[in-house]
């Protein structure tokens, strides 16, 4: 039997209690986390340092994960965790020891968390992650995952040939995925609830995107800038906020490539 490394997931108690009251259901989709072209800074608040990473669904026929659903990494060595101290020195942390993954917006993004206690214990002023190789996530178990569980063969197929197909179609489409990654960096910078301050909205591109631009394709940067300009105009007044508009733009980019991947898998089956 093949063995593999998984990142330990700590389920939030709220979800544990909620799952117990629900009927049995199948495990949701395995996810592929897209390789990042630059290091992704984690934003620390309320006890966690977190960021959103672009992801895709590897199993179209399985259920979409609910927000907050826990995941484990099939290949934790694909993602690098770097901490920086006040003197500028860097510390490399073991991803399998410190990272937690949960679904964020369906299969389009995953949230990666490092407990702030880790940052404090290591004397770090900042944390960042970088997905250096195609990363595959496996859904964590819940009290209701009794129907149609993922088998070891399912996992091997999803993390092997299916992830390889996704890599060729999604990860290597630099123009689209670079645009999505820039949008994700801006989304991370904005408040999760309510509207951002006027100055934060107006300066978002310079604050959250410009430092990453040299790592991305020119077309990807143009797509991201166009989406930001559009969302900025659409959300200057009214109830819709900038974070929500950018999230829709990001998820649309991911979905387009995910559908191409699904079509390729069907054609090869």
PDB file of C-alpha atoms in Angstrom:
ATOM      1  CA  UNK A   1       0.000   0.000   0.000  1.00  0.00           C
ATOM      2  CA  UNK A   2       1.400   3.394  -0.959  1.00  0.00           C
ATOM      3  CA  UNK A   3       2.039   5.833   1.848  1.00  0.00           C
ATOM      4  CA  UNK A   4       1.898   9.592   1.603  1.00  0.00           C
ATOM      5  CA  UNK A   5       2.306  12.654   3.783  1.00  0.00           C
ATOM      6  CA  UNK A   6      -0.693  14.690   4.817  1.00  0.00           C
ATOM      7  CA  UNK A   7      -0.825  18.076   6.494  1.00  0.00           C
ATOM      8  CA  UNK A   8      -2.715  17.751   9.764  1.00  0.00           C
ATOM      9  CA  UNK A   9      -6.016  19.602   9.834  1.00  0.00           C
ATOM     10  CA  UNK A  10      -7.686  20.897  12.955  1.00  0.00           C
ATOM     11  CA  UNK A  11     -11.415  21.113  12.342  1.00  0.00           C
ATOM     12  CA  UNK A  12     -13.191  24.140  13.772  1.00  0.00           C
ATOM     13  CA  UNK A  13     -15.591  23.020  16.537  1.00  0.00           C
ATOM     14  CA  UNK A  14     -18.493  24.854  14.916  1.00  0.00           C
ATOM     15  CA  UNK A  15     -18.253  22.625  11.859  1.00  0.00           C
ATOM     16  CA  UNK A  16     -17.838  19.490  13.906  1.00  0.00           C
ATOM     17  CA  UNK A  17     -21.080  20.213  15.696  1.00  0.00           C
ATOM     18  CA  UNK A  18     -22.876  21.104  12.500  1.00  0.00           C
ATOM     19  CA  UNK A  19     -21.773  17.958  10.661  1.00  0.00           C
ATOM     20  CA  UNK A  20     -23.087  15.734  13.445  1.00  0.00           C
ATOM     21  CA  UNK A  21     -26.627  16.912  12.787  1.00  0.00           C
ATOM     22  CA  UNK A  22     -26.516  16.300   9.038  1.00  0.00           C
ATOM     23  CA  UNK A  23     -27.316  13.109   7.091  1.00  0.00           C
ATOM     24  CA  UNK A  24     -24.546  11.004   5.582  1.00  0.00           C
ATOM     25  CA  UNK A  25     -22.988  12.437   2.439  1.00  0.00           C
ATOM     26  CA  UNK A  26     -20.169  11.666   0.036  1.00  0.00           C
ATOM     27  CA  UNK A  27     -16.747  13.171   0.493  1.00  0.00           C
ATOM     28  CA  UNK A  28     -16.346  16.297  -1.659  1.00  0.00           C
ATOM     29  CA  UNK A  29     -13.914  16.882  -4.484  1.00  0.00           C
ATOM     30  CA  UNK A  30     -10.158  16.609  -4.323  1.00  0.00           C
ATOM     31  CA  UNK A  31      -8.627  19.987  -5.132  1.00  0.00           C
ATOM     32  CA  UNK A  32      -5.544  21.093  -7.024  1.00  0.00           C
ATOM     33  CA  UNK A  33      -3.845  24.225  -5.686  1.00  0.00           C
ATOM     34  CA  UNK A  34      -2.266  26.212  -8.498  1.00  0.00           C
ATOM     35  CA  UNK A  35       1.464  26.907  -8.430  1.00  0.00           C
ATOM     36  CA  UNK A  36       2.224  30.506  -7.447  1.00  0.00           C
ATOM     37  CA  UNK A  37       4.569  32.726  -9.429  1.00  0.00           C
ATOM     38  CA  UNK A  38       5.623  34.657  -6.321  1.00  0.00           C
ATOM     39  CA  UNK A  39       5.594  34.273  -2.555  1.00  0.00           C
ATOM     40  CA  UNK A  40       2.157  34.866  -1.022  1.00  0.00           C
ATOM     41  CA  UNK A  41       2.167  36.985   2.161  1.00  0.00           C
ATOM     42  CA  UNK A  42      -0.033  35.807   5.018  1.00  0.00           C
ATOM     43  CA  UNK A  43      -2.149  38.399   6.820  1.00  0.00           C
ATOM     44  CA  UNK A  44      -2.313  37.923  10.591  1.00  0.00           C
ATOM     45  CA  UNK A  45      -5.448  38.703  12.625  1.00  0.00           C
ATOM     46  CA  UNK A  46      -7.623  37.030  15.249  1.00  0.00           C
ATOM     47  CA  UNK A  47      -5.051  34.358  16.062  1.00  0.00           C
ATOM     48  CA  UNK A  48      -4.340  33.195  12.497  1.00  0.00           C
ATOM     49  CA  UNK A  49      -2.084  34.199   9.628  1.00  0.00           C
ATOM     50  CA  UNK A  50      -3.937  33.467   6.412  1.00  0.00           C
ATOM     51  CA  UNK A  51      -4.147  33.855   2.632  1.00  0.00           C
ATOM     52  CA  UNK A  52      -6.303  32.542  -0.196  1.00  0.00           C
ATOM     53  CA  UNK A  53      -4.810  30.368  -2.936  1.00  0.00           C
ATOM     54  CA  UNK A  54      -6.329  29.656  -6.349  1.00  0.00           C
ATOM     55  CA  UNK A  55      -7.538  26.071  -6.703  1.00  0.00           C
ATOM     56  CA  UNK A  56      -9.480  23.802  -9.032  1.00  0.00           C
ATOM     57  CA  UNK A  57     -11.771  20.807  -8.720  1.00  0.00           C
ATOM     58  CA  UNK A  58     -10.188  17.508  -9.753  1.00  0.00           C
ATOM     59  CA  UNK A  59     -13.389  15.403  -9.456  1.00  0.00           C
ATOM     60  CA  UNK A  60     -16.275  17.055 -11.301  1.00  0.00           C
ATOM     61  CA  UNK A  61     -18.739  14.342 -10.295  1.00  0.00           C
ATOM     62  CA  UNK A  62     -18.234  14.860  -6.556  1.00  0.00           C
ATOM     63  CA  UNK A  63     -19.854  17.540  -4.405  1.00  0.00           C
ATOM     64  CA  UNK A  64     -18.390  21.028  -4.154  1.00  0.00           C
ATOM     65  CA  UNK A  65     -16.926  21.604  -0.668  1.00  0.00           C
ATOM     66  CA  UNK A  66     -18.709  23.942   1.695  1.00  0.00           C
ATOM     67  CA  UNK A  67     -16.849  26.975   2.997  1.00  0.00           C
ATOM     68  CA  UNK A  68     -14.575  25.944   5.853  1.00  0.00           C
ATOM     69  CA  UNK A  69     -14.430  22.267   4.884  1.00  0.00           C
ATOM     70  CA  UNK A  70     -11.050  20.877   6.035  1.00  0.00           C
ATOM     71  CA  UNK A  71      -8.489  19.494   3.613  1.00  0.00           C
ATOM     72  CA  UNK A  72      -5.153  17.715   3.921  1.00  0.00           C
ATOM     73  CA  UNK A  73      -2.163  17.914   1.569  1.00  0.00           C
ATOM     74  CA  UNK A  74      -1.215  14.827  -0.420  1.00  0.00           C
ATOM     75  CA  UNK A  75       2.218  16.313  -1.126  1.00  0.00           C
ATOM     76  CA  UNK A  76       2.993  18.902   1.548  1.00  0.00           C
ATOM     77  CA  UNK A  77       6.536  19.319   0.228  1.00  0.00           C
ATOM     78  CA  UNK A  78       5.071  21.147  -2.800  1.00  0.00           C
ATOM     79  CA  UNK A  79       4.491  24.272  -0.697  1.00  0.00           C
ATOM     80  CA  UNK A  80       7.207  26.276   1.055  1.00  0.00           C
ATOM     81  CA  UNK A  81       6.575  28.277   4.239  1.00  0.00           C
ATOM     82  CA  UNK A  82       8.977  31.129   4.978  1.00  0.00           C
ATOM     83  CA  UNK A  83       9.121  33.338   8.052  1.00  0.00           C
ATOM     84  CA  UNK A  84      11.057  36.597   8.344  1.00  0.00           C
ATOM     85  CA  UNK A  85      12.484  38.038  11.562  1.00  0.00           C
ATOM     86  CA  UNK A  86      12.924  41.718  12.404  1.00  0.00           C
ATOM     87  CA  UNK A  87      16.607  41.591  11.434  1.00  0.00           C
ATOM     88  CA  UNK A  88      15.714  40.303   7.966  1.00  0.00           C
ATOM     89  CA  UNK A  89      16.826  36.721   8.566  1.00  0.00           C
ATOM     90  CA  UNK A  90      14.571  33.990   7.204  1.00  0.00           C
ATOM     91  CA  UNK A  91      13.289  30.766   8.709  1.00  0.00           C
ATOM     92  CA  UNK A  92      11.884  27.895   6.648  1.00  0.00           C
ATOM     93  CA  UNK A  93       9.056  26.057   8.410  1.00  0.00           C
ATOM     94  CA  UNK A  94       7.823  22.518   7.779  1.00  0.00           C
ATOM     95  CA  UNK A  95       4.531  22.840   5.905  1.00  0.00           C
ATOM     96  CA  UNK A  96       3.283  19.535   7.295  1.00  0.00           C
ATOM     97  CA  UNK A  97       3.699  20.873  10.827  1.00  0.00           C
ATOM     98  CA  UNK A  98       2.223  24.360  10.570  1.00  0.00           C
ATOM     99  CA  UNK A  99      -0.248  24.655   7.670  1.00  0.00           C
ATOM    100  CA  UNK A 100      -4.003  24.125   7.761  1.00  0.00           C
ATOM    101  CA  UNK A 101      -6.164  24.118   4.633  1.00  0.00           C
ATOM    102  CA  UNK A 102      -9.900  24.768   4.304  1.00  0.00           C
ATOM    103  CA  UNK A 103     -12.162  25.380   1.315  1.00  0.00           C
ATOM    104  CA  UNK A 104     -12.925  29.073   0.950  1.00  0.00           C
ATOM    105  CA  UNK A 105     -15.213  29.788  -2.029  1.00  0.00           C
ATOM    106  CA  UNK A 106     -16.351  26.448  -3.364  1.00  0.00           C
ATOM    107  CA  UNK A 107     -13.523  24.831  -5.302  1.00  0.00           C
ATOM    108  CA  UNK A 108     -12.156  28.137  -6.653  1.00  0.00           C
ATOM    109  CA  UNK A 109      -9.995  29.023  -3.641  1.00  0.00           C
ATOM    110  CA  UNK A 110      -8.589  27.434  -0.528  1.00  0.00           C
ATOM    111  CA  UNK A 111      -7.654  29.238   2.630  1.00  0.00           C
ATOM    112  CA  UNK A 112      -4.264  28.445   4.123  1.00  0.00           C
ATOM    113  CA  UNK A 113      -3.689  29.211   7.812  1.00  0.00           C
ATOM    114  CA  UNK A 114      -0.736  29.270  10.175  1.00  0.00           C
ATOM    115  CA  UNK A 115      -1.605  29.788  13.867  1.00  0.00           C
ATOM    116  CA  UNK A 116      -0.261  33.137  15.040  1.00  0.00           C
ATOM    117  CA  UNK A 117       1.289  31.317  17.990  1.00  0.00           C
ATOM    118  CA  UNK A 118       3.750  29.763  15.527  1.00  0.00           C
ATOM    119  CA  UNK A 119       4.811  33.202  14.331  1.00  0.00           C
ATOM    120  CA  UNK A 120       5.224  34.444  17.885  1.00  0.00           C
ATOM    121  CA  UNK A 121       7.139  31.368  19.054  1.00  0.00           C
ATOM    122  CA  UNK A 122       9.622  31.733  16.183  1.00  0.00           C
ATOM    123  CA  UNK A 123      10.019  35.483  16.681  1.00  0.00           C
ATOM    124  CA  UNK A 124       8.752  36.243  13.174  1.00  0.00           C
ATOM    125  CA  UNK A 125       7.401  39.540  11.900  1.00  0.00           C
ATOM    126  CA  UNK A 126       5.908  38.055   8.724  1.00  0.00           C
ATOM    127  CA  UNK A 127       5.041  34.772   7.019  1.00  0.00           C
ATOM    128  CA  UNK A 128       4.676  33.787   3.380  1.00  0.00           C
ATOM    129  CA  UNK A 129       3.922  30.652   1.400  1.00  0.00           C
ATOM    130  CA  UNK A 130       4.843  29.652  -2.131  1.00  0.00           C
ATOM    131  CA  UNK A 131       3.358  26.738  -4.042  1.00  0.00           C
ATOM    132  CA  UNK A 132       6.454  25.573  -5.907  1.00  0.00           C
ATOM    133  CA  UNK A 133       5.030  22.347  -7.388  1.00  0.00           C
ATOM    134  CA  UNK A 134       1.486  21.215  -8.269  1.00  0.00           C
ATOM    135  CA  UNK A 135      -0.228  20.740  -4.900  1.00  0.00           C
ATOM    136  CA  UNK A 136      -3.074  18.275  -4.353  1.00  0.00           C
ATOM    137  CA  UNK A 137      -5.517  18.447  -1.447  1.00  0.00           C
ATOM    138  CA  UNK A 138      -7.631  15.595  -0.111  1.00  0.00           C
ATOM    139  CA  UNK A 139     -10.892  16.283   1.761  1.00  0.00           C
ATOM    140  CA  UNK A 140     -10.675  15.688   5.495  1.00  0.00           C
ATOM    141  CA  UNK A 141     -13.083  13.290   7.160  1.00  0.00           C
ATOM    142  CA  UNK A 142     -16.275  14.507   8.820  1.00  0.00           C
ATOM    143  CA  UNK A 143     -18.944  12.780  10.854  1.00  0.00           C
ATOM    144  CA  UNK A 144     -21.194  12.554   7.774  1.00  0.00           C
ATOM    145  CA  UNK A 145     -18.719  11.287   5.169  1.00  0.00           C
ATOM    146  CA  UNK A 146     -20.018   7.725   5.135  1.00  0.00           C
ATOM    147  CA  UNK A 147     -21.460   7.528   1.624  1.00  0.00           C
ATOM    148  CA  UNK A 148     -19.103   6.988  -1.333  1.00  0.00           C
ATOM    149  CA  UNK A 149     -15.795   7.718   0.445  1.00  0.00           C
ATOM    150  CA  UNK A 150     -12.623   8.309  -1.529  1.00  0.00           C
ATOM    151  CA  UNK A 151     -10.639   5.099  -1.905  1.00  0.00           C
ATOM    152  CA  UNK A 152      -6.865   4.887  -2.051  1.00  0.00           C
ATOM    153  CA  UNK A 153      -7.224   4.223  -5.790  1.00  0.00           C
ATOM    154  CA  UNK A 154      -9.328   7.405  -6.157  1.00  0.00           C
ATOM    155  CA  UNK A 155      -6.646   9.407  -4.372  1.00  0.00           C
ATOM    156  CA  UNK A 156      -3.809   7.933  -6.410  1.00  0.00           C
ATOM    157  CA  UNK A 157      -5.686   8.697  -9.641  1.00  0.00           C
ATOM    158  CA  UNK A 158      -6.592  12.222  -8.557  1.00  0.00           C
ATOM    159  CA  UNK A 159      -3.108  13.100  -7.324  1.00  0.00           C
ATOM    160  CA  UNK A 160      -1.400  11.358 -10.249  1.00  0.00           C
ATOM    161  CA  UNK A 161      -2.751  11.360 -13.831  1.00  0.00           C
ATOM    162  CA  UNK A 162      -5.638  13.759 -13.148  1.00  0.00           C
ATOM    163  CA  UNK A 163      -3.409  16.302 -11.395  1.00  0.00           C
ATOM    164  CA  UNK A 164      -0.903  16.010 -14.241  1.00  0.00           C
ATOM    165  CA  UNK A 165      -3.661  16.867 -16.727  1.00  0.00           C
ATOM    166  CA  UNK A 166      -4.711  19.814 -14.573  1.00  0.00           C
ATOM    167  CA  UNK A 167      -1.116  21.026 -14.388  1.00  0.00           C
ATOM    168  CA  UNK A 168      -0.829  21.098 -18.175  1.00  0.00           C
ATOM    169  CA  UNK A 169      -4.134  22.925 -18.661  1.00  0.00           C
ATOM    170  CA  UNK A 170      -4.395  25.149 -15.591  1.00  0.00           C
ATOM    171  CA  UNK A 171      -1.067  25.712 -13.820  1.00  0.00           C
ATOM    172  CA  UNK A 172       0.792  26.271 -17.085  1.00  0.00           C
ATOM    173  CA  UNK A 173      -1.742  28.764 -18.441  1.00  0.00           C
ATOM    174  CA  UNK A 174       0.297  31.608 -17.030  1.00  0.00           C
ATOM    175  CA  UNK A 175      -1.745  34.471 -18.489  1.00  0.00           C
ATOM    176  CA  UNK A 176      -5.015  33.425 -16.873  1.00  0.00           C
ATOM    177  CA  UNK A 177      -3.645  32.049 -13.622  1.00  0.00           C
ATOM    178  CA  UNK A 178      -1.269  34.974 -13.122  1.00  0.00           C
ATOM    179  CA  UNK A 179      -4.259  37.286 -13.418  1.00  0.00           C
ATOM    180  CA  UNK A 180      -6.107  35.164 -10.875  1.00  0.00           C
ATOM    181  CA  UNK A 181      -3.173  35.225  -8.472  1.00  0.00           C
ATOM    182  CA  UNK A 182      -2.884  39.017  -8.603  1.00  0.00           C
ATOM    183  CA  UNK A 183      -6.616  39.287  -7.904  1.00  0.00           C
ATOM    184  CA  UNK A 184      -6.187  36.907  -4.966  1.00  0.00           C
ATOM    185  CA  UNK A 185      -3.463  39.129  -3.483  1.00  0.00           C
ATOM    186  CA  UNK A 186      -5.805  42.119  -3.626  1.00  0.00           C
ATOM    187  CA  UNK A 187      -8.656  40.079  -2.145  1.00  0.00           C
ATOM    188  CA  UNK A 188      -6.424  39.084   0.776  1.00  0.00           C
ATOM    189  CA  UNK A 189      -5.724  42.733   1.522  1.00  0.00           C
ATOM    190  CA  UNK A 190      -9.396  43.755   1.777  1.00  0.00           C
ATOM    191  CA  UNK A 191     -11.630  43.259   4.836  1.00  0.00           C
ATOM    192  CA  UNK A 192     -13.753  40.106   4.791  1.00  0.00           C
ATOM    193  CA  UNK A 193     -16.865  42.003   5.818  1.00  0.00           C
ATOM    194  CA  UNK A 194     -18.124  45.460   4.974  1.00  0.00           C
ATOM    195  CA  UNK A 195     -16.531  48.065   2.731  1.00  0.00           C
ATOM    196  CA  UNK A 196     -12.882  49.022   2.675  1.00  0.00           C
ATOM    197  CA  UNK A 197     -11.889  52.601   3.409  1.00  0.00           C
ATOM    198  CA  UNK A 198     -11.806  54.929   0.399  1.00  0.00           C
ATOM    199  CA  UNK A 199      -8.013  55.301   0.449  1.00  0.00           C
ATOM    200  CA  UNK A 200      -7.518  51.536   0.711  1.00  0.00           C
ATOM    201  CA  UNK A 201      -9.782  50.953  -2.290  1.00  0.00           C
ATOM    202  CA  UNK A 202      -8.114  53.605  -4.427  1.00  0.00           C
ATOM    203  CA  UNK A 203      -4.596  52.481  -3.561  1.00  0.00           C
ATOM    204  CA  UNK A 204      -5.225  48.741  -3.648  1.00  0.00           C
ATOM    205  CA  UNK A 205      -3.318  48.074  -6.866  1.00  0.00           C
ATOM    206  CA  UNK A 206      -0.192  49.816  -5.594  1.00  0.00           C
ATOM    207  CA  UNK A 207      -0.484  48.322  -2.106  1.00  0.00           C
ATOM    208  CA  UNK A 208      -1.283  44.690  -2.892  1.00  0.00           C
ATOM    209  CA  UNK A 209      -0.399  44.035  -6.532  1.00  0.00           C
ATOM    210  CA  UNK A 210       2.555  46.120  -7.707  1.00  0.00           C
ATOM    211  CA  UNK A 211       5.211  44.234  -5.725  1.00  0.00           C
ATOM    212  CA  UNK A 212       4.139  40.973  -7.408  1.00  0.00           C
ATOM    213  CA  UNK A 213       3.935  42.324 -10.983  1.00  0.00           C
ATOM    214  CA  UNK A 214       7.550  41.499 -12.026  1.00  0.00           C
ATOM    215  CA  UNK A 215       6.846  37.788 -11.440  1.00  0.00           C
ATOM    216  CA  UNK A 216       3.811  37.658 -13.723  1.00  0.00           C
ATOM    217  CA  UNK A 217       3.147  37.669 -17.458  1.00  0.00           C
ATOM    218  CA  UNK A 218       2.288  40.981 -19.108  1.00  0.00           C
ATOM    219  CA  UNK A 219      -1.070  39.636 -20.287  1.00  0.00           C
ATOM    220  CA  UNK A 220      -1.871  38.325 -16.815  1.00  0.00           C
ATOM    221  CA  UNK A 221      -1.109  41.710 -15.271  1.00  0.00           C
ATOM    222  CA  UNK A 222      -3.278  43.446 -17.887  1.00  0.00           C
ATOM    223  CA  UNK A 223      -6.202  41.105 -17.195  1.00  0.00           C
ATOM    224  CA  UNK A 224      -5.924  41.682 -13.458  1.00  0.00           C
ATOM    225  CA  UNK A 225      -5.654  45.451 -13.822  1.00  0.00           C
ATOM    226  CA  UNK A 226      -8.690  45.504 -16.117  1.00  0.00           C
ATOM    227  CA  UNK A 227     -10.715  43.506 -13.576  1.00  0.00           C
ATOM    228  CA  UNK A 228      -9.629  45.803 -10.741  1.00  0.00           C
ATOM    229  CA  UNK A 229     -10.517  48.963 -12.686  1.00  0.00           C
ATOM    230  CA  UNK A 230     -13.925  47.543 -13.550  1.00  0.00           C
ATOM    231  CA  UNK A 231     -14.658  46.449  -9.983  1.00  0.00           C
ATOM    232  CA  UNK A 232     -13.478  49.771  -8.581  1.00  0.00           C
ATOM    233  CA  UNK A 233     -15.955  51.620 -10.817  1.00  0.00           C
ATOM    234  CA  UNK A 234     -18.826  49.222 -10.120  1.00  0.00           C
ATOM    235  CA  UNK A 235     -18.447  49.394  -6.342  1.00  0.00           C
ATOM    236  CA  UNK A 236     -17.830  53.107  -5.783  1.00  0.00           C
ATOM    237  CA  UNK A 237     -21.457  53.396  -4.709  1.00  0.00           C
ATOM    238  CA  UNK A 238     -24.130  50.877  -3.763  1.00  0.00           C
ATOM    239  CA  UNK A 239     -24.153  47.741  -1.644  1.00  0.00           C
ATOM    240  CA  UNK A 240     -21.651  45.658  -3.593  1.00  0.00           C
ATOM    241  CA  UNK A 241     -18.130  45.682  -2.150  1.00  0.00           C
ATOM    242  CA  UNK A 242     -14.787  45.564  -3.924  1.00  0.00           C
ATOM    243  CA  UNK A 243     -13.703  42.281  -2.363  1.00  0.00           C
ATOM    244  CA  UNK A 244     -16.834  40.513  -3.603  1.00  0.00           C
ATOM    245  CA  UNK A 245     -16.449  41.873  -7.130  1.00  0.00           C
ATOM    246  CA  UNK A 246     -12.782  40.844  -7.333  1.00  0.00           C
ATOM    247  CA  UNK A 247     -13.703  37.398  -6.004  1.00  0.00           C
ATOM    248  CA  UNK A 248     -16.259  36.976  -8.801  1.00  0.00           C
ATOM    249  CA  UNK A 249     -13.641  37.966 -11.371  1.00  0.00           C
ATOM    250  CA  UNK A 250     -11.091  35.551  -9.893  1.00  0.00           C
ATOM    251  CA  UNK A 251     -13.524  32.660  -9.734  1.00  0.00           C
ATOM    252  CA  UNK A 252     -14.629  33.232 -13.312  1.00  0.00           C
ATOM    253  CA  UNK A 253     -11.039  32.918 -14.526  1.00  0.00           C
ATOM    254  CA  UNK A 254     -10.539  29.713 -12.549  1.00  0.00           C
ATOM    255  CA  UNK A 255     -13.829  28.210 -13.730  1.00  0.00           C
ATOM    256  CA  UNK A 256     -12.996  28.750 -17.403  1.00  0.00           C
ATOM    257  CA  UNK A 257      -9.812  26.690 -17.077  1.00  0.00           C
ATOM    258  CA  UNK A 258     -11.430  24.157 -14.770  1.00  0.00           C
ATOM    259  CA  UNK A 259     -14.067  23.437 -17.415  1.00  0.00           C
ATOM    260  CA  UNK A 260     -11.322  22.864 -19.999  1.00  0.00           C
ATOM    261  CA  UNK A 261      -9.719  20.403 -17.589  1.00  0.00           C
ATOM    262  CA  UNK A 262     -13.032  18.572 -17.057  1.00  0.00           C
ATOM    263  CA  UNK A 263     -13.494  18.313 -20.837  1.00  0.00           C
ATOM    264  CA  UNK A 264      -9.986  16.880 -21.219  1.00  0.00           C
ATOM    265  CA  UNK A 265     -10.596  14.280 -18.501  1.00  0.00           C
ATOM    266  CA  UNK A 266     -13.859  13.215 -20.158  1.00  0.00           C
ATOM    267  CA  UNK A 267     -12.181  12.955 -23.549  1.00  0.00           C
ATOM    268  CA  UNK A 268      -9.476  10.731 -22.119  1.00  0.00           C
ATOM    269  CA  UNK A 269     -11.775   8.434 -20.150  1.00  0.00           C
TER     270      UNK A 269
END
